[in-house]
Short mmCIF file of C-alpha atoms in Angstrom, two decimals:
data_model
loop_
_atom_site.label_atom_id
_atom_site.label_comp_id
_atom_site.label_asym_id
_atom_site.label_seq_id
_atom_site.Cartn_x
_atom_site.Cartn_y
_atom_site.Cartn_z
CA UNK X 236 126.89 140.97 181.70
CA UNK X 237 125.72 138.35 179.16
CA UNK X 238 128.05 135.39 178.81
CA UNK X 239 130.15 134.85 175.72
CA UNK X 240 128.65 132.56 173.08
CA UNK X 241 130.10 129.67 171.10
CA UNK X 242 128.73 127.48 168.33
CA UNK X 243 130.40 124.11 167.72
CA UNK X 244 129.74 121.75 164.83
CA UNK X 245 130.09 117.98 164.99
CA UNK X 246 129.14 117.49 168.65
CA UNK X 247 128.12 113.84 168.50
CA UNK X 248 128.95 111.88 171.65
CA UNK X 249 132.41 110.32 171.60
CA UNK X 250 133.98 113.04 169.51
CA UNK X 251 136.08 116.16 169.98
CA UNK X 252 133.12 118.50 169.47
CA UNK X 253 131.19 116.91 172.33
CA UNK X 254 133.99 117.49 174.84
CA UNK X 255 134.67 120.99 173.52
CA UNK X 256 131.03 121.83 174.16
CA UNK X 257 131.30 120.55 177.73
CA UNK X 258 134.51 122.48 178.40
CA UNK X 259 133.23 125.77 176.98
CA UNK X 260 130.09 125.36 179.10
CA UNK X 261 132.18 124.59 182.20
CA UNK X 262 134.00 127.86 181.67
CA UNK X 263 130.80 129.87 181.67
CA UNK X 264 129.98 130.30 178.00
CA UNK X 265 126.58 129.95 176.40
CA UNK X 266 126.97 126.96 174.09
CA UNK X 267 125.19 126.10 170.86
CA UNK X 268 126.09 122.45 170.23
CA UNK X 269 125.23 121.11 166.80
CA UNK X 270 125.11 117.85 164.88
CA UNK X 271 123.02 116.56 162.02
CA UNK X 272 120.81 114.84 164.61
CA UNK X 273 120.35 116.20 168.13
CA UNK X 274 119.84 112.63 169.37
CA UNK X 275 123.56 112.00 168.78
CA UNK X 276 124.58 114.59 171.40
CA UNK X 277 123.47 112.61 174.42
CA UNK X 278 124.48 114.18 177.72
CA UNK X 279 124.77 117.74 176.48
CA UNK X 280 121.04 118.36 176.84
CA UNK X 281 121.47 118.27 180.62
CA UNK X 282 123.99 121.12 180.72
CA UNK X 283 122.89 124.63 181.73
CA UNK X 284 123.19 127.38 179.11
CA UNK X 285 123.49 124.80 176.35
CA UNK X 286 121.23 124.64 173.31
CA UNK X 287 121.24 121.66 170.97
CA UNK X 288 120.63 122.42 167.31
CA UNK X 289 120.29 120.21 164.26
CA UNK X 290 122.79 121.47 161.71
CA UNK X 291 124.12 120.00 158.47
CA UNK X 292 127.19 121.89 157.27
CA UNK X 293 126.57 120.71 153.71
CA UNK X 294 123.15 122.38 153.62
CA UNK X 295 122.92 126.16 153.06
CA UNK X 296 119.31 126.02 154.26
CA UNK X 297 120.26 124.29 157.50
CA UNK X 298 123.03 126.83 158.13
CA UNK X 299 120.72 129.78 157.39
CA UNK X 300 118.17 128.43 159.88
CA UNK X 301 120.86 128.11 162.54
CA UNK X 302 122.06 131.66 161.88
CA UNK X 303 118.55 133.03 162.40
CA UNK X 304 118.04 130.96 165.55
CA UNK X 305 121.29 132.15 167.11
CA UNK X 306 120.80 135.73 165.99
CA UNK X 307 117.46 135.79 167.79
CA UNK X 308 118.96 134.39 171.00
CA UNK X 309 122.13 136.50 171.11
CA UNK X 310 121.03 139.82 169.69
CA UNK X 311 122.98 139.28 166.48
CA UNK X 312 126.37 138.29 167.89
CA UNK X 313 128.50 135.16 168.08
CA UNK X 314 131.80 135.24 169.93
CA UNK X 315 133.27 131.91 168.84
CA UNK X 316 132.59 129.63 165.88
CA UNK X 317 134.25 126.21 166.17
CA UNK X 318 134.20 124.22 162.93
CA UNK X 319 134.79 120.64 164.01
CA UNK X 320 132.58 118.51 161.72
CA UNK X 321 134.50 116.02 159.65
CA UNK X 322 134.24 112.93 157.48
CA UNK X 323 136.83 110.29 156.70
CA UNK X 324 137.43 107.92 153.82
CA UNK X 325 140.23 105.38 153.66
CA UNK X 326 141.20 104.16 150.21
CA UNK X 327 144.13 104.49 147.78
CA UNK X 328 143.66 107.40 145.41
CA UNK X 329 143.44 105.22 142.29
CA UNK X 330 140.56 103.24 143.81
CA UNK X 331 138.66 106.17 145.30
CA UNK X 332 135.12 106.93 144.23
CA UNK X 333 135.16 110.57 143.14
CA UNK X 334 131.65 111.19 144.46
CA UNK X 335 132.64 109.84 147.90
CA UNK X 336 135.71 112.08 147.88
CA UNK X 337 133.59 115.09 146.94
CA UNK X 338 131.19 114.35 149.79
CA UNK X 339 134.11 114.25 152.22
CA UNK X 340 135.46 117.58 150.96
CA UNK X 341 131.94 118.99 151.14
CA UNK X 342 132.02 118.44 154.90
CA UNK X 343 135.70 118.93 155.69
CA UNK X 344 136.37 122.00 153.55
CA UNK X 345 133.33 123.51 151.87
CA UNK X 346 131.31 123.05 155.06
CA UNK X 347 133.77 125.32 156.86
CA UNK X 348 133.48 127.96 154.15
CA UNK X 349 129.68 127.82 154.30
CA UNK X 350 129.75 128.24 158.08
CA UNK X 351 132.22 131.12 157.93
CA UNK X 352 130.17 132.95 155.30
CA UNK X 353 126.89 132.31 157.10
CA UNK X 354 128.04 133.41 160.55
CA UNK X 355 130.42 136.19 159.46
CA UNK X 356 127.98 139.03 160.29
CA UNK X 357 127.51 137.71 163.84
CA UNK X 358 131.24 137.18 164.32
CA UNK X 359 132.12 140.63 162.99
CA UNK X 360 129.53 142.23 165.25
CA UNK X 361 131.07 140.45 168.25
CA UNK X 362 134.71 140.92 167.15
CA UNK X 363 134.80 137.18 167.54
CA UNK X 364 136.99 134.19 166.71
CA UNK X 365 136.80 131.41 164.12
CA UNK X 366 138.32 128.11 165.26
CA UNK X 367 138.88 125.42 162.64
CA UNK X 368 139.93 121.94 163.72
CA UNK X 369 142.83 120.81 161.55
CA UNK X 370 145.18 117.86 161.86
CA UNK X 371 148.83 116.90 161.75
CA UNK X 372 148.01 114.78 158.70
CA UNK X 373 147.91 118.04 156.73
CA UNK X 374 151.72 118.01 157.05
CA UNK X 375 152.13 114.38 156.07
CA UNK X 376 151.86 112.28 152.94
CA UNK X 377 151.24 108.92 154.58
CA UNK X 378 149.49 106.29 152.45
CA UNK X 379 148.51 103.64 155.05
CA UNK X 380 150.54 101.62 157.51
CA UNK X 381 150.67 99.52 160.67
CA UNK X 382 152.90 99.72 163.73
CA UNK X 383 156.36 101.09 162.95
CA UNK X 384 159.67 99.63 164.01
CA UNK X 385 161.88 102.44 162.74
CA UNK X 386 165.03 103.49 164.61
CA UNK X 387 163.89 107.09 165.04
CA UNK X 388 160.93 105.74 166.99
CA UNK X 389 159.41 108.89 168.47
CA UNK X 390 159.56 110.69 165.13
CA UNK X 391 158.29 107.60 163.31
CA UNK X 392 155.29 107.33 165.58
CA UNK X 393 154.50 110.99 165.12
CA UNK X 394 154.81 110.97 161.35
CA UNK X 395 152.76 107.81 161.09
CA UNK X 396 149.70 109.29 162.75
CA UNK X 397 148.12 109.63 159.33
CA UNK X 398 148.12 105.84 159.06
CA UNK X 399 145.88 105.53 162.04
CA UNK X 400 143.02 107.52 160.64
CA UNK X 401 143.17 108.44 157.07
CA UNK X 402 144.36 108.10 153.52
CA UNK X 403 145.68 110.74 151.15
CA UNK X 404 142.31 112.27 150.29
CA UNK X 405 141.53 113.02 153.93
CA UNK X 406 145.01 114.47 154.37
CA UNK X 407 144.39 116.70 151.36
CA UNK X 408 141.13 118.01 152.82
CA UNK X 409 142.89 119.01 156.04
CA UNK X 410 145.79 120.59 154.15
CA UNK X 411 143.22 122.65 152.26
CA UNK X 412 141.75 123.86 155.56
CA UNK X 413 145.17 124.85 156.88
CA UNK X 414 146.02 126.85 153.77
CA UNK X 415 142.57 128.43 153.67
CA UNK X 416 142.89 129.47 157.32
CA UNK X 417 146.14 131.30 156.75
CA UNK X 418 144.53 133.49 154.09
CA UNK X 419 141.28 133.82 156.04
CA UNK X 420 143.25 135.02 159.06
CA UNK X 421 144.60 137.94 157.03
CA UNK X 422 141.26 138.73 155.42
CA UNK X 423 139.32 138.73 158.70
CA UNK X 424 141.84 140.72 160.74
CA UNK X 425 140.70 144.15 159.44
CA UNK X 426 137.16 143.17 160.47
CA UNK X 427 138.26 142.42 164.01
CA UNK X 428 137.83 138.64 163.76
CA UNK X 429 140.58 136.19 164.78
CA UNK X 430 141.20 132.85 163.05
CA UNK X 431 142.69 129.87 164.88
CA UNK X 432 143.72 126.55 163.33
CA UNK X 433 143.98 123.72 165.85
CA UNK X 434 146.57 121.28 164.48
CA UNK X 435 145.33 118.14 166.19
CA UNK X 436 147.56 115.25 167.16
CA UNK X 437 146.51 111.80 168.37
CA UNK X 438 143.16 112.00 170.16
CA UNK X 439 140.78 109.21 171.17
CA UNK X 440 137.70 109.78 169.00
CA UNK X 441 135.09 107.83 167.09
CA UNK X 442 136.15 109.07 163.65
CA UNK X 443 136.85 105.51 162.49
CA UNK X 444 133.34 104.45 163.53
CA UNK X 445 131.71 106.52 160.81
CA UNK X 446 134.35 105.75 158.20
CA UNK X 447 133.18 103.34 155.50
CA UNK X 448 135.13 100.08 155.52
CA UNK X 449 137.65 100.15 152.69
CA UNK X 450 136.95 97.63 149.94
CA UNK X 451 139.55 97.31 147.23
CA UNK X 452 138.10 96.34 143.85
CA UNK X 453 139.36 93.08 142.33
CA UNK X 454 141.24 95.12 139.74
CA UNK X 455 143.03 97.27 142.34
CA UNK X 456 146.76 97.67 141.92
CA UNK X 457 147.05 97.71 145.73
CA UNK X 458 145.73 94.27 146.65
CA UNK X 459 149.21 93.32 147.89
CA UNK X 460 148.93 96.09 150.48
CA UNK X 461 145.40 95.23 151.63
CA UNK X 462 146.63 93.84 154.95
CA UNK X 463 148.13 97.19 155.94
CA UNK X 464 144.96 99.02 154.95
CA UNK X 465 142.81 96.60 156.96
CA UNK X 466 145.00 97.08 160.04
CA UNK X 467 144.59 100.82 159.73
CA UNK X 468 140.80 100.52 159.56
CA UNK X 469 140.62 98.01 162.40
CA UNK X 470 142.66 100.35 164.58
CA UNK X 471 145.32 97.73 165.33
CA UNK X 472 148.00 100.31 165.93
CA UNK X 473 150.09 101.26 168.93
CA UNK X 474 150.04 104.98 169.60
CA UNK X 475 149.85 107.29 172.54
CA UNK X 476 146.52 109.11 172.54
CA UNK X 477 145.18 112.00 174.54
CA UNK X 478 141.67 111.84 175.92
CA UNK X 479 139.17 114.23 174.34
CA UNK X 480 138.73 115.86 177.77
CA UNK X 481 142.42 116.71 178.10
CA UNK X 482 142.52 117.97 174.53
CA UNK X 483 139.44 120.13 175.07
CA UNK X 484 140.89 121.76 178.18
CA UNK X 485 144.00 122.77 176.27
CA UNK X 486 142.18 124.03 173.19
CA UNK X 487 139.53 125.98 175.06
CA UNK X 488 142.28 127.54 177.15
CA UNK X 489 144.07 128.57 173.95
CA UNK X 490 140.96 130.04 172.39
CA UNK X 491 139.75 131.94 175.45
CA UNK X 492 143.30 133.13 176.01
CA UNK X 493 143.23 134.97 172.68
CA UNK X 494 145.20 132.59 170.46
CA UNK X 495 145.49 133.40 166.77
CA UNK X 496 147.04 131.38 163.93
CA UNK X 497 148.09 127.77 164.44
CA UNK X 498 148.10 125.99 167.79
CA UNK X 499 149.44 122.42 168.03
CA UNK X 500 147.67 120.20 170.54
CA UNK X 501 147.69 116.47 171.25
CA UNK X 502 150.43 113.82 171.27
CA UNK X 503 152.91 114.04 168.37
CA UNK X 504 151.67 117.45 167.23
CA UNK X 505 154.83 119.18 168.36
CA UNK X 506 157.06 116.51 166.82
CA UNK X 507 155.30 116.74 163.48
CA UNK X 508 155.62 120.53 163.59
CA UNK X 509 159.37 120.15 164.00
CA UNK X 510 159.87 117.24 161.61
CA UNK X 511 157.87 118.77 158.77
CA UNK X 512 160.26 121.73 158.70
CA UNK X 513 163.57 120.07 159.58
CA UNK X 514 163.53 116.47 158.37
CA UNK X 515 164.65 115.93 154.74
CA UNK X 516 162.08 114.51 152.34
CA UNK X 517 163.91 111.21 151.81
CA UNK X 518 163.83 110.53 155.54
CA UNK X 519 160.16 111.44 155.81
CA UNK X 520 159.41 109.11 152.90
CA UNK X 521 161.32 106.26 154.50
CA UNK X 522 159.41 106.61 157.75
CA UNK X 523 156.03 107.17 156.17
CA UNK X 524 156.33 104.19 153.84
CA UNK X 525 157.48 101.79 156.58
CA UNK X 526 154.77 99.20 157.27
CA UNK X 527 152.56 100.34 154.39
CA UNK X 528 153.29 97.22 152.27
CA UNK X 529 153.64 99.51 149.26
CA UNK X 530 156.96 97.79 148.57
CA UNK X 531 154.83 94.78 147.52
CA UNK X 532 152.78 96.78 145.02
CA UNK X 533 153.62 96.42 141.35
CA UNK X 534 155.66 93.26 141.89
CA UNK X 535 154.93 90.29 139.65
CA UNK X 536 154.51 87.05 141.55
CA UNK X 537 157.07 84.43 140.54
#
């Protein structure tokens, strides 16, 4: 019997996609690992039943070429589509370049829609599963921060995960994915296709590496908070993190086990799930603002 097939986007070495590809392959699947450049997926080329493909999720032409390539190799079926590609920008909303923000959304949100539309016929034929990598920051409204010293320490650490990676625009892109997935899950069910959203906690990845360094313009209203933003970018934060390998084992187990809807994986994911529903807004705000230096913004120096 032919093995099940999976296509994963964003498989550059050092990221979640790379380890997901390795774990799916270890469990006997035929893997199509993709990135904009195949040279970035070092190590995967040595794995049996693994094909490396160049794929840009912002390019309809690139996606169409990948669809035809996979259709030819699988007989027109794809069992699992894992949308993992992502971009990050780190800047206050008032200082953000709209074109940069659009480019981020083009990868993080519209790229997922392009992939879903492009591979839908193969997924429907296989009665397959769409897996979109989300984040706990979709539940948070963290600006930027450093290490917290809040009394409710475990909750504070969990809620402050957004500080470690991203600013509000990134959070918004992930929230859009989560909301999209909930509707997509209902729309795809009559076609026999499952939709899974992986709400990702704190994982060791290279997402900061490809994030442009934040530069506040001289006219920025947030210059007083620049130190907190710099700490976020420089990764000078104290958080528990799961290794990509451990995360991949859990997620692949969920997916192959028939999960549907949201699954929460990685440190702090469970806490954020609880806190986002139970904790009152004023308490969330107090935790999320701690260490952000936003209390210094708008103050006139004496």
